CSV table of C-alpha atoms in Angstrom, one decimal:
chain,number,residue,atom,x,y,z
A,1,MET,CA,0.1,-0.1,0.0
A,2,THR,CA,1.6,3.3,-0.9
A,3,ASP,CA,1.7,6.4,1.4
A,4,TRP,CA,-1.3,8.0,-0.2
A,5,GLN,CA,-3.4,5.1,0.5
A,6,ASN,CA,-2.2,4.6,4.1
A,7,GLN,CA,-3.0,8.6,4.4
A,8,LEU,CA,-6.4,8.0,2.8
A,9,ARG,CA,-7.3,4.9,5.0
A,10,SER,CA,-6.1,7.1,8.2
A,11,ASN,CA,-8.2,9.8,7.1
A,12,VAL,CA,-11.3,7.7,6.6
A,13,GLU,CA,-10.9,6.3,10.0
A,14,GLU,CA,-10.5,9.6,11.5
A,15,VAL,CA,-13.6,11.1,10.1
A,16,GLU,CA,-15.6,7.9,11.2
A,17,ALA,CA,-14.1,8.5,14.7
A,18,ARG,CA,-15.3,11.9,14.9
A,19,ILE,CA,-18.8,11.1,13.3
A,20,GLN,CA,-19.2,8.2,16.2
A,21,ARG,CA,-18.2,10.5,18.8
A,22,CYS,CA,-20.7,13.2,17.6
A,23,CYS,CA,-23.6,10.6,17.3
A,24,GLN,CA,-22.9,9.5,20.9
A,25,GLN,CA,-22.5,12.9,22.3
A,26,SER,CA,-25.9,13.9,20.6
A,27,GLY,CA,-27.7,10.7,21.9
A,28,ARG,CA,-28.0,9.6,18.2
A,29,SER,CA,-27.4,6.0,16.5
A,30,ARG,CA,-24.3,6.1,13.9
A,31,SER,CA,-26.7,4.4,11.6
A,32,GLU,CA,-28.8,7.6,11.4
A,33,VAL,CA,-26.1,9.6,9.5
A,34,LYS,CA,-25.0,8.9,6.0
A,35,LEU,CA,-21.4,9.9,5.1
A,36,ILE,CA,-21.2,11.3,1.5
A,37,ALA,CA,-17.6,11.7,0.2
A,38,ILE,CA,-17.3,14.5,-1.9
A,39,THR,CA,-14.8,13.7,-4.7
A,40,LYS,CA,-14.7,17.3,-6.7
A,41,TYR,CA,-10.8,17.5,-6.4
A,42,VAL,CA,-9.6,14.0,-6.4
A,43,SER,CA,-8.8,11.4,-9.5
A,44,GLU,CA,-10.5,8.1,-10.2
A,45,THR,CA,-7.8,6.4,-8.7
A,46,VAL,CA,-8.4,7.9,-5.3
A,47,ILE,CA,-12.1,7.3,-5.8
A,48,GLN,CA,-11.4,3.6,-6.4
A,49,ALA,CA,-9.2,3.5,-3.2
A,50,LEU,CA,-11.8,5.1,-1.2
A,51,ILE,CA,-14.7,2.5,-2.6
A,52,ASP,CA,-12.2,-0.3,-1.7
A,53,LEU,CA,-11.8,1.0,2.1
A,54,GLY,CA,-15.8,0.6,2.0
A,55,GLN,CA,-16.8,4.2,1.4
A,56,LYS,CA,-19.5,3.5,-1.4
A,57,VAL,CA,-21.6,6.6,-1.3
A,58,ILE,CA,-20.0,9.4,-3.4
A,59,GLY,CA,-21.1,12.8,-4.1
A,60,GLU,CA,-20.0,14.9,-7.2
A,61,SER,CA,-20.9,18.8,-7.4
A,62,ARG,CA,-20.4,19.2,-11.3
A,63,PRO,CA,-22.9,17.2,-13.5
A,64,GLN,CA,-20.3,16.8,-16.2
A,65,ALA,CA,-17.7,15.2,-13.8
A,66,LEU,CA,-20.7,13.0,-12.7
A,67,TRP,CA,-21.6,11.9,-16.2
A,68,SER,CA,-18.1,10.7,-16.7
A,69,ARG,CA,-17.5,9.0,-13.3
A,70,ALA,CA,-20.5,7.1,-12.3
A,71,PRO,CA,-20.6,4.9,-15.0
A,72,GLN,CA,-16.9,4.0,-14.0
A,73,PHE,CA,-18.0,3.0,-10.8
A,74,PRO,CA,-21.5,1.5,-10.8
A,75,GLN,CA,-20.9,-0.1,-7.4
A,76,ALA,CA,-21.1,3.3,-5.7
A,77,GLU,CA,-24.2,5.1,-4.8
A,78,TRP,CA,-24.0,8.5,-6.5
A,79,HIS,CA,-25.3,11.9,-5.2
A,80,LEU,CA,-25.3,15.2,-7.2
A,81,VAL,CA,-24.6,17.9,-4.4
A,82,GLY,CA,-23.8,20.8,-6.8
A,83,HIS,CA,-25.8,23.2,-8.8
A,84,LEU,CA,-27.9,21.6,-11.4
A,85,GLN,CA,-29.0,23.5,-14.5
A,86,ARG,CA,-32.2,22.4,-16.4
A,87,ASN,CA,-30.4,21.6,-19.4
A,88,LYS,CA,-28.4,19.1,-17.7
A,89,VAL,CA,-31.2,17.1,-16.0
A,90,GLU,CA,-32.2,14.6,-18.6
A,91,ARG,CA,-28.6,13.4,-18.5
A,92,THR,CA,-28.0,13.6,-14.9
A,93,LEU,CA,-31.2,11.7,-13.6
A,94,PRO,CA,-30.5,8.2,-14.8
A,95,LEU,CA,-27.0,8.3,-13.0
A,96,VAL,CA,-28.0,9.6,-9.4
A,97,GLN,CA,-29.6,8.0,-6.2
A,98,LEU,CA,-30.1,11.7,-4.8
A,99,ILE,CA,-30.1,15.2,-6.1
A,100,HIS,CA,-29.5,17.2,-3.0
A,101,SER,CA,-29.6,20.8,-5.0
A,102,VAL,CA,-33.1,21.5,-6.2
A,103,ASP,CA,-33.1,25.3,-5.7
A,104,SER,CA,-35.8,26.6,-7.8
A,105,LEU,CA,-39.5,25.5,-8.8
A,106,ARG,CA,-38.2,25.8,-12.4
A,107,LEU,CA,-35.7,23.2,-11.8
A,108,LEU,CA,-38.3,21.2,-9.8
A,109,HIS,CA,-40.5,21.3,-12.9
A,110,ALA,CA,-37.7,20.2,-15.2
A,111,ILE,CA,-36.8,16.9,-13.2
A,112,GLU,CA,-40.5,16.1,-12.9
A,113,GLN,CA,-40.7,16.2,-16.7
A,114,ALA,CA,-37.6,14.3,-17.4
A,115,ALA,CA,-38.5,11.7,-14.7
A,116,GLN,CA,-41.7,11.2,-16.5
A,117,VAL,CA,-40.0,10.7,-20.0
A,118,GLN,CA,-37.6,8.3,-18.5
A,119,GLN,CA,-40.1,6.5,-16.2
A,120,LYS,CA,-37.6,6.8,-13.4
A,121,PRO,CA,-38.8,8.3,-10.2
A,122,ALA,CA,-36.3,11.1,-8.9
A,123,GLN,CA,-35.3,11.4,-5.4
A,124,VAL,CA,-34.6,14.9,-4.2
A,125,LEU,CA,-33.9,17.4,-1.8
A,126,LEU,CA,-34.9,20.9,-1.6
A,127,GLU,CA,-31.9,23.4,-1.3
A,128,MET,CA,-32.6,26.3,1.2
A,129,HIS,CA,-30.6,29.5,1.0
A,130,LEU,CA,-30.4,30.2,4.8
A,131,THR,CA,-27.3,32.7,4.9
A,132,ASP,CA,-26.5,36.2,3.5
A,133,GLU,CA,-24.0,34.9,1.0
A,134,PRO,CA,-25.3,35.7,-2.6
A,135,SER,CA,-22.9,33.1,-3.7
A,136,LYS,CA,-25.4,30.3,-2.6
A,137,HIS,CA,-28.5,28.9,-4.3
A,138,GLY,CA,-31.8,28.0,-2.9
A,139,PHE,CA,-35.3,28.5,-1.8
A,140,THR,CA,-35.8,31.3,0.8
A,141,GLU,CA,-38.2,30.6,3.7
A,142,ALA,CA,-40.7,33.0,2.3
A,143,ALA,CA,-40.7,30.8,-1.0
A,144,LEU,CA,-41.9,27.8,0.9
A,145,GLU,CA,-45.5,29.1,1.1
A,146,ASP,CA,-46.2,28.0,-2.2
A,147,LEU,CA,-44.4,24.5,-2.2
A,148,PRO,CA,-46.7,22.2,-0.5
A,149,ASP,CA,-49.5,21.9,-3.0
A,150,LEU,CA,-46.8,21.8,-5.9
A,151,VAL,CA,-45.1,18.9,-3.8
A,152,ARG,CA,-48.1,17.1,-3.4
A,153,SER,CA,-49.1,17.2,-7.0
A,154,LEU,CA,-45.5,15.7,-8.2
A,155,LYS,CA,-46.1,12.2,-9.7
A,156,HIS,CA,-42.4,11.5,-10.7
A,157,VAL,CA,-40.6,13.4,-8.2
A,158,HIS,CA,-40.1,12.3,-4.7
A,159,VAL,CA,-39.0,15.3,-2.1
A,160,ARG,CA,-37.2,13.3,0.6
A,161,GLY,CA,-36.0,16.4,2.7
A,162,PHE,CA,-33.9,19.6,2.4
A,163,MET,CA,-30.3,20.7,2.2
A,164,THR,CA,-28.4,23.5,3.2
A,165,MET,CA,-24.8,25.1,3.8
A,166,ALA,CA,-23.7,27.2,6.7
A,167,ALA,CA,-21.8,30.6,5.9
A,168,LEU,CA,-18.2,29.8,5.0
A,169,ASN,CA,-16.7,31.6,7.9
A,170,SER,CA,-19.5,30.7,10.5
A,171,THR,CA,-18.6,30.2,13.9
A,172,PRO,CA,-19.6,26.9,15.5
A,173,ALA,CA,-22.5,28.8,17.1
A,174,GLN,CA,-23.5,30.4,13.9
A,175,ALA,CA,-23.5,27.1,11.9
A,176,LEU,CA,-25.6,25.4,14.9
A,177,ALA,CA,-28.0,28.1,14.2
A,178,THR,CA,-28.4,27.7,10.5
A,179,PHE,CA,-28.9,23.9,10.9
A,180,ALA,CA,-31.4,24.3,13.8
A,181,ARG,CA,-33.4,26.6,11.3
A,182,LEU,CA,-33.3,23.9,8.6
A,183,ARG,CA,-34.4,21.2,11.2
A,184,THR,CA,-37.4,23.6,12.1
A,185,ILE,CA,-38.2,24.0,8.4
A,186,ARG,CA,-38.3,20.3,7.8
A,187,GLU,CA,-40.6,20.0,10.7
A,188,ARG,CA,-42.9,22.6,9.5
A,189,MET,CA,-42.9,21.4,6.0
A,190,GLN,CA,-43.3,17.9,6.9
A,191,THR,CA,-46.8,18.9,8.5
A,192,ALA,CA,-47.6,21.0,5.1
A,193,PHE,CA,-46.8,18.3,2.8
A,194,SER,CA,-48.8,15.3,4.1
A,195,THR,CA,-48.2,12.1,5.6
A,196,SER,CA,-47.4,10.8,2.3
A,197,ILE,CA,-44.4,12.8,1.9
A,198,PRO,CA,-42.2,12.1,4.9
A,199,ALA,CA,-39.2,14.7,3.9
A,200,SER,CA,-37.3,13.4,6.8
A,201,GLU,CA,-33.8,13.8,5.3
A,202,LEU,CA,-31.6,16.8,6.4
A,203,SER,CA,-28.4,17.2,4.2
A,204,MET,CA,-26.3,19.7,5.9
A,205,GLY,CA,-22.3,19.8,7.4
A,206,MET,CA,-19.2,19.6,5.8
A,207,THR,CA,-15.6,19.1,6.9
A,208,HIS,CA,-15.5,22.5,9.0
A,209,ASP,CA,-18.9,22.1,10.6
A,210,PHE,CA,-20.4,18.6,10.4
A,211,GLU,CA,-20.4,18.2,14.0
A,212,GLN,CA,-22.8,21.0,14.7
A,213,ALA,CA,-24.9,19.6,11.8
A,214,ILE,CA,-24.9,15.8,13.6
A,215,ALA,CA,-26.1,17.6,16.8
A,216,GLU,CA,-28.8,19.3,15.0
A,217,GLY,CA,-30.1,16.2,13.4
A,218,ALA,CA,-28.3,15.9,10.2
A,219,THR,CA,-29.0,12.7,8.5
A,220,MET,CA,-26.6,13.2,5.7
A,221,ILE,CA,-23.0,15.1,5.9
A,222,ARG,CA,-20.8,15.9,2.9
A,223,ILE,CA,-17.3,15.5,3.5
A,224,GLY,CA,-14.4,16.3,1.2
A,225,SER,CA,-11.3,17.8,2.4
A,226,ALA,CA,-11.2,15.8,5.8
A,227,LEU,CA,-11.1,12.6,3.8
A,228,PHE,CA,-8.4,13.6,1.0
A,229,ASN,CA,-6.2,15.9,3.4
A,230,GLY,CA,-2.6,15.2,2.8
A,231,ILE,CA,-3.1,13.0,-0.2
A,232,ALA,CA,-0.5,14.1,-3.1
A,233,GLU,CA,-2.7,12.7,-5.8
A,234,ILE,CA,-5.6,15.1,-5.2
A,235,THR,CA,-6.2,16.8,-8.4
A,236,ALA,CA,-8.8,15.3,-11.0
């Protein structure tokens, strides 16, 4: 095993230990939190090594990279976590288990249409914009008022929950507050959607703030740099 493979194994073990410690401190079961490895900056060789270590849930932020990589690793469960343009929905949908980043009604409609044509139900999360950062995408809380009727009308899209990101330079307390807001939104919208749309998933937390996300109920955390720190073969 090479030095970088040993480093990768060490990183995976360290991240796993942190997750388990956070779950224990929060009174949660480790099985309640899914780790999604974000592979934006690593090569296919590193992805294969990660899969060999047992990490088979992989997230990509770029649709074009997903199109190239997902067919190479059919044993993995692929998630799209980055911005998705409507003209890329048709090619993306067959490759993913879950789209985390549905950030507009127009995109939601486009996914519904593509899923109907492909006869493949689409699993999605609604991305919430809960910070003041203009670079981030997503629904505002005010926009949620119009969502329940639409979500209930969808035939080919299953809304499984919500996603957000804390502000880049958040303190732990600020990150906690952002994630608490998303948890509250989920609870409110679960009531509004109906019992047939559980929308239970919370995708929140990255390398710098996943402990706070787990404490506030994250069911999915998106980890990149903590897994690949110190690995020379880092560029795709």
